């Protein structure tokens, strides 16, 4: 066993430990500790990814002395390592990109609590990615819920409090359904480790026993996890929660938290229930239909929005629809397309939310369209980030979004019947709508103010210039985000290769 | 009928789950929502505990003095008990966070009704636009 195989357990435990230590540290030290811990985890995940790229096989990692079928296990493969790398890098960049807002949005005494929430949030997401034990997954789902609501409500104005309450309630309904589904699976199979459950489920299915409980368990699992990952009809909580939170929180929530549940859902469908059984179940068709509706409805809602952060949040609903469309197609190519979209949307949307924070700074803290006019000129970093984000979201070649749409269409062409037609039609409609509302945003943020500069606007500009000189961290984060996006778009063949190899290691 | 009585705890758990879930979704008062959440969680623990119970069995604890002459052969399944304990810890912490959030909401809006809170926020939004 090589040293690098300890990375999954190491990252989870390190983040948890640093989270606890943050509580007693001074503010500045807590901030540095959090940054260093996340950077270290990112580096370690890259090392693990390199290990798999050099031909390492997927392995299970026993937590403690007691082995399967009673003990607790982690499992790592190429896909898990890649997702962990993505999550930790995007978390770090989101924290950097929204640092100035953290200073103003969150009380000085609560900064430490914010970093604790962030560390535990990343910890829970990595645990969801790596765990091989279904009840451990439940515990980390709940930790994820609490910390995700924690980083929303840390801003503590009326909007965030109400939004996090709604978010909390919807999440708890989701995790309640998830829990009862786990209990049914345990009652039917007598196991908690994913690989053991899969063996037992396959055996039960072959004998034709317990069909109804298994169907109910799959359905509850699907509904519970799609509530938490904001599949369209369940996404009513998302725009409020994501738009009212501080810039880094929005970036992390929209970019990562939703994806961690989608990854868990893919994992449960393919590793716990088994691909063959899930494909015979209606749940995939439902996910496909609602994913397609989400693609269209999210874009339609975004079209009428006059608030930059709410627009980005509705756009997330649409983009999540693409992921569910890929998962719902049910073929390996479809799941691969979904994973590409996970990577593309995580980097693009996190960048756009950080840039939206910059635009708000350049417009006196308002996120309304009429106030951010010309903000892209005042803050060129945010302006360029929005250009890159728009190109990627629309799906212009050489950007990430193009790869998603290409692989999704390729996956859709191979499945027959109504699925094929419906998903391609939805991709076209959604692309057109996305183009309309993102180009509208670009037009607004680069428009020269019609009136001559007043005294107030001159003063605002001066103030903003002073502030920006202090904030090199934000600029670095935006530049890194842009590079990351370009890298995903230009090196898409490598990304695709990692994902397909990872998926073949997955099942 | 015998099937019904054999699975009585499961039926009770499912009915309680339904009551809790509908309360969590439909109740307007936030504290009542939390009560619904707790009913829902408790029903799951009942379900799990019922799954782990074996009739005429003893607690799965073997002390050193027993090792030579174990009289009982049936033990209850300890795994669901462990799951219930973990679940209780989770639900206690979630309840604590939610209750403190409700306290803050009440300070801010002077009401516990979620619909009213949303109504107040919409009003604020409209005033902002003017």
Coordinates of C-alpha atoms in Angstrom, one line a residue:
Chain A
X1 CA 0.0 0.0 0.0
X2 CA 1.5 3.3 -1.1
X3 CA 1.5 6.5 0.9
X4 CA -0.7 8.3 -1.5
X5 CA -3.6 5.9 -0.9
X6 CA -4.1 7.5 2.5
X7 CA -5.2 10.7 0.9
X8 CA -9.0 10.2 1.2
X9 CA -8.9 9.6 4.9
X10 CA -6.2 12.2 5.4
X11 CA -8.1 15.0 3.6
X12 CA -11.3 14.3 5.6
X13 CA -9.6 14.1 8.9
X14 CA -7.3 17.1 8.3
X15 CA -10.3 19.3 7.3
X16 CA -12.2 18.2 10.4
X17 CA -9.3 18.8 12.7
X18 CA -8.5 22.2 11.3
X19 CA -12.2 23.1 11.6
X20 CA -12.1 22.4 15.3
X21 CA -8.8 24.2 15.8
X22 CA -10.1 27.3 14.0
X23 CA -12.5 27.8 16.9
X24 CA -9.8 28.8 19.3
X25 CA -7.4 30.7 17.0
X26 CA -7.3 34.5 16.4
X27 CA -9.1 35.7 13.3
X28 CA -6.1 36.1 11.0
X29 CA -4.6 32.8 12.0
X30 CA -7.9 31.0 11.5
X31 CA -8.1 32.4 8.0
X32 CA -4.6 31.3 7.1
X33 CA -5.1 27.9 8.6
X34 CA -8.3 27.4 6.6
X35 CA -6.5 28.5 3.4
X36 CA -3.5 26.3 4.0
X37 CA -5.6 23.2 4.9
X38 CA -7.7 23.5 1.8
X39 CA -4.7 24.1 -0.4
X40 CA -3.0 21.1 1.2
X41 CA -6.1 18.9 0.5
X42 CA -6.1 20.2 -3.1
X43 CA -2.4 19.2 -3.5
X44 CA -3.0 15.8 -2.0
X45 CA -6.0 15.2 -4.2
X46 CA -3.9 16.1 -7.3
X47 CA -1.3 13.6 -6.1
X48 CA -4.0 10.9 -5.8
X49 CA -5.2 11.8 -9.3
X50 CA -1.7 11.4 -10.6
X51 CA -1.4 8.1 -8.9
X52 CA -4.5 6.9 -10.7
X53 CA -3.4 8.4 -14.0
X54 CA -0.1 6.4 -13.7
X55 CA -2.2 3.2 -13.6
X56 CA -3.2 2.8 -10.0
X57 CA -6.3 0.6 -9.5
X58 CA -9.4 1.7 -7.5
X59 CA -9.1 0.5 -3.9
X60 CA -11.2 0.4 -0.7
X61 CA -9.7 1.8 2.4
X62 CA -10.7 0.3 5.7
X63 CA -11.3 2.9 8.5
X64 CA -10.2 1.1 11.7
X65 CA -9.4 -2.5 12.5
X66 CA -12.8 -4.1 11.7
X67 CA -13.1 -5.0 8.0
X68 CA -16.1 -5.6 5.7
X69 CA -19.0 -6.3 6.1
X70 CA -19.1 -4.6 9.5
X71 CA -16.5 -1.9 9.5
X72 CA -16.5 1.5 7.8
X73 CA -14.8 1.9 4.5
X74 CA -13.7 4.6 2.0
X75 CA -13.3 3.9 -1.6
X76 CA -11.3 5.8 -4.1
X77 CA -11.0 5.7 -7.9
X78 CA -10.0 8.1 -10.6
X79 CA -13.4 9.8 -10.7
X80 CA -13.5 10.4 -6.9
X81 CA -9.9 11.8 -7.0
X82 CA -10.8 14.2 -9.9
X83 CA -14.0 15.4 -8.2
X84 CA -12.2 15.9 -4.9
X85 CA -9.5 18.0 -6.7
X86 CA -12.2 20.0 -8.4
X87 CA -14.1 20.6 -5.1
X88 CA -11.1 21.7 -3.1
X89 CA -9.7 24.0 -5.8
X90 CA -13.0 25.7 -6.4
X91 CA -13.6 26.1 -2.6
X92 CA -10.2 27.8 -2.2
X93 CA -10.7 30.1 -5.2
X94 CA -14.3 31.0 -4.0
X95 CA -12.9 31.9 -0.5
X96 CA -10.3 34.1 -2.1
X97 CA -12.6 35.7 -4.6
X98 CA -15.2 36.7 -1.9
X99 CA -12.8 37.7 0.9
X100 CA -13.5 41.4 0.7
X101 CA -17.3 40.6 1.1
X102 CA -16.6 38.3 4.0
X103 CA -15.1 41.3 5.8
X104 CA -18.1 43.5 5.3
X105 CA -20.9 40.9 5.4
X106 CA -19.9 38.9 8.5
X107 CA -19.4 40.3 11.9
X108 CA -15.8 40.3 13.1
X109 CA -16.6 37.9 15.9
X110 CA -18.1 35.4 13.5
X111 CA -15.3 35.2 11.0
X112 CA -13.9 32.1 12.7
X113 CA -17.3 30.4 12.6
X114 CA -17.5 31.1 8.9
X115 CA -14.1 29.3 8.3
X116 CA -15.2 26.4 10.5
X117 CA -18.4 26.1 8.4
X118 CA -16.4 26.2 5.2
X119 CA -13.9 23.6 6.3
X120 CA -16.6 21.3 7.5
X121 CA -18.6 21.9 4.3
X122 CA -15.6 20.8 2.2
X123 CA -15.0 17.9 4.6
X124 CA -18.6 16.7 4.2
X125 CA -18.5 17.0 0.4
X126 CA -15.2 15.0 0.2
X127 CA -16.7 12.4 2.6
X128 CA -19.8 12.1 0.3
X129 CA -17.4 11.6 -2.6
X130 CA -15.2 9.0 -1.0
X131 CA -17.4 7.1 1.4
X132 CA -18.3 3.5 0.8
X133 CA -20.7 3.3 3.7
X134 CA -24.3 4.4 3.2
X135 CA -25.0 5.5 6.8
X136 CA -21.8 7.5 6.9
X137 CA -23.2 9.2 3.8
X138 CA -26.3 10.1 5.7
X139 CA -24.4 11.6 8.6
X140 CA -22.3 13.7 6.2
X141 CA -25.4 14.8 4.3
X142 CA -26.7 16.3 7.5
X143 CA -23.3 17.9 8.3
X144 CA -23.4 19.3 4.8
X145 CA -26.9 20.7 5.4
X146 CA -26.0 22.4 8.6
X147 CA -22.8 24.0 7.3
X148 CA -24.3 25.0 4.0
X149 CA -27.1 26.8 5.8
X150 CA -24.5 28.1 8.2
X151 CA -22.6 29.9 5.4
X152 CA -25.9 31.3 4.1
X153 CA -27.2 32.6 7.4
X154 CA -23.8 34.0 8.4
X155 CA -24.6 37.3 6.7
X156 CA -27.5 37.8 9.1
X157 CA -29.8 40.2 7.4
X158 CA -33.5 39.5 7.1
X159 CA -33.2 38.0 3.6
X160 CA -30.6 35.4 4.4
X161 CA -32.3 34.4 7.6
X162 CA -35.6 33.7 5.8
X163 CA -33.8 32.1 2.9
X164 CA -31.7 29.8 5.0
X165 CA -34.8 28.7 6.9
X166 CA -36.5 27.7 3.7
X167 CA -33.3 26.0 2.5
X168 CA -33.0 24.2 5.8
X169 CA -36.6 22.9 5.7
X170 CA -36.3 21.7 2.1
X171 CA -33.0 20.0 2.9
X172 CA -34.4 18.3 5.9
X173 CA -37.3 16.9 4.0
X174 CA -34.7 15.6 1.5
X175 CA -32.5 14.0 4.1
X176 CA -35.5 12.5 5.9
X177 CA -36.5 10.7 2.7
X178 CA -32.9 9.7 2.2
X179 CA -32.7 8.3 5.7
X180 CA -35.9 6.2 5.4
X181 CA -34.7 4.9 2.1
X182 CA -31.4 3.8 3.7
X183 CA -33.4 2.1 6.5
X184 CA -35.4 0.2 3.9
X185 CA -32.3 -0.9 2.1
X186 CA -30.7 -2.0 5.4
X187 CA -33.9 -3.9 6.4
X188 CA -34.0 -5.7 3.1
X189 CA -30.4 -6.5 2.6
X190 CA -28.9 -6.4 6.1
X191 CA -25.8 -4.4 5.0
X192 CA -24.6 -0.9 5.1
X193 CA -21.5 -1.0 2.9
X194 CA -22.2 -0.1 -0.6
X195 CA -20.5 -3.1 -2.3
X196 CA -22.3 -5.6 0.1
X197 CA -25.7 -4.0 -0.5
X198 CA -25.1 -4.3 -4.3
X199 CA -24.4 -8.0 -4.0
X200 CA -27.5 -8.5 -1.9
X201 CA -29.7 -6.4 -4.1
X202 CA -28.6 -8.3 -7.2
X203 CA -29.3 -11.6 -5.5
X204 CA -32.7 -10.4 -4.3
X205 CA -33.6 -9.2 -7.8
X206 CA -32.5 -12.4 -9.4
X207 CA -34.8 -14.3 -7.0
X208 CA -37.6 -11.8 -7.5
X209 CA -38.0 -11.0 -3.8
X210 CA -38.7 -7.7 -2.1
X211 CA -39.4 -5.9 -5.4
X212 CA -41.8 -3.4 -3.9
X213 CA -39.5 -2.3 -1.0
X214 CA -36.6 -1.9 -3.4
X215 CA -38.6 0.2 -5.8
X216 CA -39.8 2.4 -3.0
X217 CA -36.2 2.8 -1.7
X218 CA -35.0 3.8 -5.1
X219 CA -37.8 6.3 -5.6
X220 CA -37.4 7.8 -2.1
X221 CA -33.6 8.1 -2.7
X222 CA -34.2 9.8 -6.0
X223 CA -36.7 12.3 -4.6
X224 CA -34.7 13.0 -1.5
X225 CA -31.4 13.7 -3.3
X226 CA -33.1 15.7 -6.1
X227 CA -34.7 17.9 -3.4
X228 CA -31.2 18.6 -2.1
X229 CA -29.6 19.2 -5.4
X230 CA -32.4 21.5 -6.6
X231 CA -33.9 19.6 -9.5
X232 CA -36.5 21.9 -11.1
X233 CA -39.8 21.5 -9.3
X234 CA -37.9 21.3 -6.0
X235 CA -35.7 24.3 -6.7
X236 CA -37.9 27.0 -5.2
X237 CA -35.5 27.5 -2.3
X238 CA -32.5 27.9 -4.5
X239 CA -32.7 31.5 -5.9
X240 CA -33.3 33.1 -2.5
X241 CA -30.6 31.1 -0.7
X242 CA -28.0 31.5 -3.4
X243 CA -28.6 35.1 -4.2
X244 CA -28.9 36.6 -0.7
X245 CA -25.7 34.9 0.7
X246 CA -22.2 36.5 0.7
X247 CA -20.2 36.1 -2.6
X248 CA -18.0 33.2 -1.5
X249 CA -21.0 31.4 0.0
X250 CA -23.0 31.7 -3.2
X251 CA -20.0 30.5 -5.2
X252 CA -19.6 27.4 -3.1
X253 CA -23.3 26.6 -2.8
X254 CA -24.0 27.0 -6.5
X255 CA -20.8 25.6 -7.7
X256 CA -20.2 22.6 -5.4
X257 CA -22.8 21.7 -2.8
X258 CA -25.5 20.8 -5.4
X259 CA -23.0 18.7 -7.2
X260 CA -21.9 16.7 -4.2
X261 CA -25.5 15.4 -3.9
X262 CA -25.7 14.6 -7.6
X263 CA -22.4 12.7 -7.3
X264 CA -23.9 10.8 -4.3
X265 CA -27.0 10.0 -6.3
X266 CA -24.9 8.7 -9.2
X267 CA -22.9 6.7 -6.8
X268 CA -26.0 5.2 -5.1
X269 CA -27.6 4.3 -8.4
X270 CA -24.6 2.7 -9.9
X271 CA -22.8 1.3 -6.9
X272 CA -25.5 0.5 -4.4
X273 CA -28.5 -0.5 -6.5
X274 CA -26.6 -1.5 -9.6
X275 CA -26.8 -0.1 -13.1
X276 CA -28.8 -3.0 -14.6
X277 CA -31.6 -2.6 -12.0
X278 CA -31.7 1.2 -12.1
X279 CA -32.1 1.2 -15.8
X280 CA -35.3 -0.9 -15.5
X281 CA -36.7 1.6 -13.0
X282 CA -38.8 4.6 -13.9
X283 CA -36.7 6.9 -11.8
X284 CA -34.2 7.6 -14.6
X285 CA -37.0 8.7 -17.0
X286 CA -38.4 11.0 -14.3
X287 CA -35.0 12.5 -13.7
X288 CA -34.7 13.0 -17.5
X289 CA -38.1 14.7 -17.8
X290 CA -37.6 17.0 -14.8
X291 CA -34.0 17.7 -15.9
X292 CA -35.3 18.8 -19.3
X293 CA -38.1 20.9 -17.7
X294 CA -35.5 22.4 -15.4
X295 CA -33.2 23.3 -18.4
X296 CA -36.1 25.3 -19.9
X297 CA -37.8 26.6 -16.8
X298 CA -34.6 27.8 -15.1
X299 CA -33.7 29.8 -18.3
X300 CA -37.2 31.2 -18.6
X301 CA -37.1 32.4 -15.0
X302 CA -33.7 33.9 -15.5
X303 CA -34.9 35.8 -18.6
X304 CA -37.3 37.9 -16.5
X305 CA -34.9 38.5 -13.6
X306 CA -33.6 42.0 -12.9
X307 CA -31.1 41.1 -10.2
X308 CA -27.7 39.8 -11.2
X309 CA -27.3 37.2 -8.4
X310 CA -30.8 35.9 -8.7
X311 CA -30.2 35.6 -12.5
X312 CA -27.1 33.5 -11.8
X313 CA -29.1 31.4 -9.3
X314 CA -31.9 30.7 -11.8
X315 CA -29.2 29.9 -14.4
X316 CA -27.9 27.3 -11.9
X317 CA -31.4 25.7 -11.9
X318 CA -31.1 25.4 -15.7
X319 CA -27.6 24.1 -15.6
X320 CA -28.4 21.5 -13.0
X321 CA -31.1 20.3 -15.5
X322 CA -28.3 19.5 -17.9
X323 CA -26.7 17.2 -15.3
X324 CA -29.9 15.4 -14.6
X325 CA -30.6 15.1 -18.3
X326 CA -27.2 13.3 -18.6
X327 CA -27.9 11.1 -15.6
X328 CA -31.4 10.4 -16.8
X329 CA -30.3 9.1 -20.2
X330 CA -28.9 6.2 -18.3
X331 CA -26.1 5.3 -20.7
X332 CA -22.4 5.5 -19.6
X333 CA -22.0 8.3 -22.2
X334 CA -24.8 10.2 -20.6
X335 CA -23.3 9.9 -17.1
X336 CA -19.9 11.0 -18.5
X337 CA -21.6 14.1 -20.0
X338 CA -23.2 14.8 -16.6
X339 CA -19.8 14.6 -15.0
X340 CA -18.3 17.0 -17.6
X341 CA -21.2 19.4 -16.8
X342 CA -20.4 19.0 -13.0
X343 CA -16.8 20.2 -13.7
X344 CA -17.7 22.9 -16.1
X345 CA -20.6 24.4 -14.1
X346 CA -18.6 24.2 -10.8
X347 CA -15.8 26.4 -12.2
X348 CA -17.9 28.7 -14.3
X349 CA -20.7 29.5 -11.9
X350 CA -18.3 29.9 -8.9
X351 CA -16.3 32.4 -11.1
X352 CA -19.5 34.2 -12.1
X353 CA -20.7 34.6 -8.5
X354 CA -17.3 35.9 -7.4
X355 CA -17.3 38.3 -10.3
X356 CA -20.9 39.3 -9.4
X357 CA -19.5 40.3 -6.0
X358 CA -16.9 42.5 -7.8
X359 CA -19.7 44.1 -9.9
X360 CA -21.7 44.8 -6.7
X361 CA -18.6 46.5 -5.1
X362 CA -18.2 48.6 -8.2
X363 CA -21.9 49.7 -8.0
X364 CA -22.2 50.7 -4.3
X365 CA -23.2 47.2 -3.1
X366 CA -26.4 46.9 -5.2
X367 CA -27.1 43.9 -7.3
X368 CA -30.0 45.4 -9.3
X369 CA -29.6 45.7 -13.1
X370 CA -30.2 49.5 -13.1
X371 CA -27.3 50.0 -10.6
X372 CA -24.7 47.7 -12.2
X373 CA -24.8 49.5 -15.5
X374 CA -21.3 50.0 -16.7
X375 CA -19.9 48.0 -13.8
X376 CA -17.9 45.8 -16.1
X377 CA -15.9 48.9 -17.2
X378 CA -15.2 50.0 -13.6
X379 CA -14.1 46.5 -12.6
X380 CA -12.5 45.0 -15.7
X381 CA -11.6 41.7 -14.0
X382 CA -15.3 41.0 -13.3
X383 CA -16.1 42.2 -16.8
X384 CA -13.7 39.7 -18.4
X385 CA -14.8 36.9 -16.1
X386 CA -18.4 37.6 -17.3
X387 CA -17.3 37.4 -20.9
X388 CA -15.6 34.1 -20.3
X389 CA -18.5 32.8 -18.3
X390 CA -21.1 33.8 -20.9
X391 CA -19.1 32.2 -23.7
X392 CA -18.9 29.0 -21.7
X393 CA -22.5 29.0 -20.6
X394 CA -23.7 29.5 -24.2
X395 CA -21.4 26.8 -25.4
X396 CA -19.0 28.5 -27.8
X397 CA -16.3 26.1 -28.9
X398 CA -13.0 26.2 -26.9
X399 CA -15.0 26.8 -23.7
X400 CA -16.3 24.2 -21.2
X401 CA -19.9 24.6 -22.0
X402 CA -19.4 23.5 -25.6
X403 CA -17.9 20.2 -24.4
X404 CA -20.9 19.6 -22.2
X405 CA -23.4 20.2 -24.9
X406 CA -21.4 18.2 -27.4
X407 CA -21.1 15.2 -25.2
X408 CA -24.7 15.5 -24.1
X409 CA -26.0 15.5 -27.6
X410 CA -23.7 12.6 -28.6
X411 CA -25.1 10.7 -25.6
X412 CA -28.6 11.6 -26.5
X413 CA -28.2 10.5 -30.1
X414 CA -27.4 6.9 -29.1
X415 CA -30.6 6.4 -27.1
X416 CA -33.7 5.8 -29.0
X417 CA -37.3 7.1 -29.0
X418 CA -38.7 10.1 -27.3
X419 CA -35.6 10.6 -25.0
X420 CA -33.4 11.4 -28.0
X421 CA -35.7 14.0 -29.5
X422 CA -36.8 15.6 -26.3
X423 CA -33.4 16.1 -24.9
X424 CA -31.9 17.5 -28.1
X425 CA -34.8 19.9 -28.5
X426 CA -34.4 21.0 -24.9
X427 CA -30.7 21.6 -25.3
X428 CA -31.4 23.8 -28.3
X429 CA -34.2 25.8 -26.6
X430 CA -32.2 26.2 -23.4
X431 CA -29.0 27.3 -25.3
X432 CA -31.0 30.0 -27.1
X433 CA -32.5 31.3 -23.9
X434 CA -29.2 31.2 -22.1
X435 CA -27.6 33.2 -24.9
X436 CA -30.4 35.8 -24.7
X437 CA -30.1 36.5 -20.9
X438 CA -26.4 36.3 -20.6
X439 CA -25.7 38.6 -23.5
X440 CA -28.3 41.0 -22.0
X441 CA -26.2 41.0 -18.8
X442 CA -23.0 41.7 -20.9
X443 CA -24.8 44.5 -22.6
X444 CA -25.8 46.0 -19.3
X445 CA -22.4 45.7 -17.5
X446 CA -20.5 47.2 -20.4
X447 CA -22.9 49.9 -21.3
X448 CA -21.6 53.4 -20.8
X449 CA -23.8 55.4 -18.4
X450 CA -26.1 57.6 -20.5
X451 CA -26.0 60.6 -18.2
X452 CA -22.8 62.6 -17.8
X453 CA -20.9 61.5 -14.7
X454 CA -22.5 63.1 -11.7
X455 CA -20.7 64.1 -8.5
X456 CA -22.0 61.1 -6.7
X457 CA -20.9 58.6 -9.3
X458 CA -17.4 60.2 -9.4
X459 CA -17.2 59.9 -5.7
X460 CA -18.3 56.2 -5.9
X461 CA -15.5 55.6 -8.5
X462 CA -12.9 57.2 -6.3
X463 CA -14.0 55.1 -3.3
X464 CA -14.0 52.0 -5.4
X465 CA -10.5 52.7 -6.7
X466 CA -9.2 53.0 -3.2
X467 CA -10.8 49.8 -2.1
X468 CA -9.7 47.8 -5.1
X469 CA -6.0 48.6 -4.6
X470 CA -6.2 46.6 -1.4
X471 CA -7.9 43.7 -2.9
X472 CA -5.3 41.9 -5.0
X473 CA -6.6 38.5 -3.7
X474 CA -9.9 39.0 -5.6
X475 CA -8.0 39.7 -8.8
X476 CA -5.8 36.7 -8.4
X477 CA -8.8 34.5 -7.8
X478 CA -10.6 35.8 -10.8
X479 CA -7.5 35.3 -13.0
X480 CA -7.1 31.8 -11.7
X481 CA -10.8 31.1 -12.3
X482 CA -10.5 32.3 -15.9
X483 CA -7.4 30.2 -16.5
X484 CA -9.2 27.2 -15.0
X485 CA -12.1 27.7 -17.3
X486 CA -9.9 28.0 -20.3
X487 CA -8.0 24.9 -19.3
X488 CA -11.1 22.9 -19.0
X489 CA -12.2 24.1 -22.4
X490 CA -8.9 23.6 -24.2
X491 CA -7.8 20.3 -22.6
X492 CA -11.3 18.7 -22.8
X493 CA -9.9 15.5 -24.3
X494 CA -7.9 14.9 -21.1
X495 CA -11.0 15.7 -19.0
X496 CA -13.1 13.4 -21.0
X497 CA -10.5 10.6 -20.7
X498 CA -10.3 11.0 -16.9
X499 CA -14.1 10.9 -16.6
X500 CA -14.5 7.8 -18.9
X501 CA -11.7 5.9 -17.2
X502 CA -13.0 7.0 -13.8
X503 CA -16.5 5.8 -14.7
X504 CA -15.1 2.4 -15.8
X505 CA -13.4 2.1 -12.4
X506 CA -16.6 3.2 -10.7
X507 CA -19.2 0.4 -11.1
Chain B
X1 CA -54.3 -10.1 9.7
X2 CA -51.3 -11.9 11.1
X3 CA -49.1 -10.1 8.7
X4 CA -50.5 -6.8 10.0
X5 CA -49.7 -7.7 13.7
X6 CA -46.2 -9.1 12.8
X7 CA -45.3 -5.7 11.3
X8 CA -47.0 -3.5 13.8
X9 CA -44.0 -1.3 14.6
X10 CA -43.3 -0.7 10.9
X11 CA -46.9 0.4 10.3
X12 CA -46.7 2.7 13.3
X13 CA -43.3 4.1 12.0
X14 CA -44.7 4.8 8.6
X15 CA -47.8 6.5 9.9
X16 CA -45.7 8.6 12.2
X17 CA -43.3 9.4 9.3
X18 CA -46.3 10.6 7.3
X19 CA -47.6 12.8 10.2
X20 CA -44.1 14.3 10.7
X21 CA -43.4 14.9 7.1
X22 CA -46.8 16.6 6.4
X23 CA -46.3 18.7 9.5
X24 CA -42.8 19.7 8.4
X25 CA -44.2 20.7 5.0
X26 CA -47.6 22.2 5.8
X27 CA -47.4 23.7 9.3
X28 CA -47.1 27.5 9.1
X29 CA -45.6 28.0 12.6
X30 CA -41.9 27.4 12.5
X31 CA -41.8 25.7 15.9
X32 CA -44.5 23.3 14.8
X33 CA -42.4 22.5 11.7
X34 CA -39.5 21.6 14.0
X35 CA -41.9 19.3 16.1
X36 CA -42.9 17.7 12.8
X37 CA -39.2 17.1 11.9
X38 CA -38.6 15.5 15.3
X39 CA -41.7 13.2 14.9
X40 CA -40.3 12.2 11.5
X41 CA -36.9 11.4 12.8
X42 CA -38.3 9.5 15.8
X43 CA -40.4 7.3 13.5
X44 CA -37.3 6.3 11.6
X45 CA -35.6 5.3 14.8
X46 CA -38.7 3.2 15.7
X47 CA -38.5 1.6 12.3
X48 CA -34.8 0.8 12.8
X49 CA -35.2 -0.4 16.4
X50 CA -38.0 -2.7 15.3
X51 CA -35.7 -4.1 12.5
X52 CA -33.0 -4.9 15.1
X53 CA -35.2 -6.6 17.6
X54 CA -35.1 -10.4 17.8
X55 CA -37.8 -12.1 19.9
X56 CA -36.6 -13.8 23.2
X57 CA -33.2 -12.4 22.8
X58 CA -30.8 -10.6 25.2
X59 CA -28.6 -7.5 24.8
X60 CA -25.5 -8.4 22.7
X61 CA -23.0 -7.9 25.5
X62 CA -20.7 -10.7 26.4
X63 CA -18.7 -10.1 29.6
X64 CA -15.4 -11.9 30.4
X65 CA -17.1 -14.2 33.0
X66 CA -19.7 -15.3 30.4
X67 CA -17.1 -16.5 27.9
X68 CA -16.9 -20.1 29.2
X69 CA -20.6 -20.8 29.4
X70 CA -22.8 -18.7 27.2
X71 CA -26.4 -19.6 27.9
X72 CA -28.2 -17.5 25.4
X73 CA -27.9 -18.1 21.7
X74 CA -30.1 -15.2 20.5
X75 CA -28.9 -11.6 20.6
X76 CA -30.6 -8.5 19.4
X77 CA -28.8 -6.9 16.4
X78 CA -26.6 -4.1 17.8
X79 CA -26.1 -2.3 14.4
X80 CA -29.5 -0.6 14.3
X81 CA -29.0 0.5 17.9
X82 CA -25.8 2.2 16.8
X83 CA -27.6 3.8 13.9
X84 CA -30.4 5.1 16.1
X85 CA -27.8 6.6 18.5
X86 CA -26.0 8.3 15.6
X87 CA -29.3 9.5 14.2
X88 CA -30.4 11.0 17.6
X89 CA -27.1 12.9 17.7
X90 CA -27.7 14.3 14.2
X91 CA -31.3 15.2 14.9
X92 CA -30.4 17.0 18.2
X93 CA -27.8 19.1 16.5
X94 CA -30.1 20.0 13.6
X95 CA -32.9 20.9 16.0
X96 CA -30.5 23.1 18.0
X97 CA -29.4 25.0 14.9
X98 CA -33.0 25.4 13.7
X99 CA -34.3 26.6 17.0
X100 CA -31.5 29.2 17.2
X101 CA -32.3 30.3 13.7
X102 CA -36.0 30.7 14.7
X103 CA -34.9 32.9 17.6
X104 CA -33.1 35.2 15.2
X105 CA -36.0 35.2 12.8
X106 CA -38.3 36.1 15.6
X107 CA -36.0 39.0 16.7
X108 CA -35.9 40.3 13.1
X109 CA -39.6 39.9 12.1
X110 CA -41.5 39.5 15.4
X111 CA -43.4 36.5 14.0
X112 CA -43.1 32.8 13.7
X113 CA -45.2 32.4 10.6
X114 CA -43.0 31.6 7.6
X115 CA -45.6 33.0 5.1
X116 CA -45.8 36.2 7.0
X117 CA -42.0 36.5 7.0
X118 CA -41.9 36.1 3.2
X119 CA -44.7 38.6 2.9
X120 CA -42.7 41.2 4.9
X121 CA -39.7 40.6 2.8
X122 CA -41.6 41.1 -0.5
X123 CA -43.0 44.3 0.9
X124 CA -39.4 45.5 1.7
X125 CA -38.3 44.6 -1.8
X126 CA -41.1 46.7 -3.3
X127 CA -40.2 49.6 -1.2
X128 CA -36.6 49.3 -2.3
X129 CA -37.6 49.5 -5.9
X130 CA -39.5 52.8 -5.3

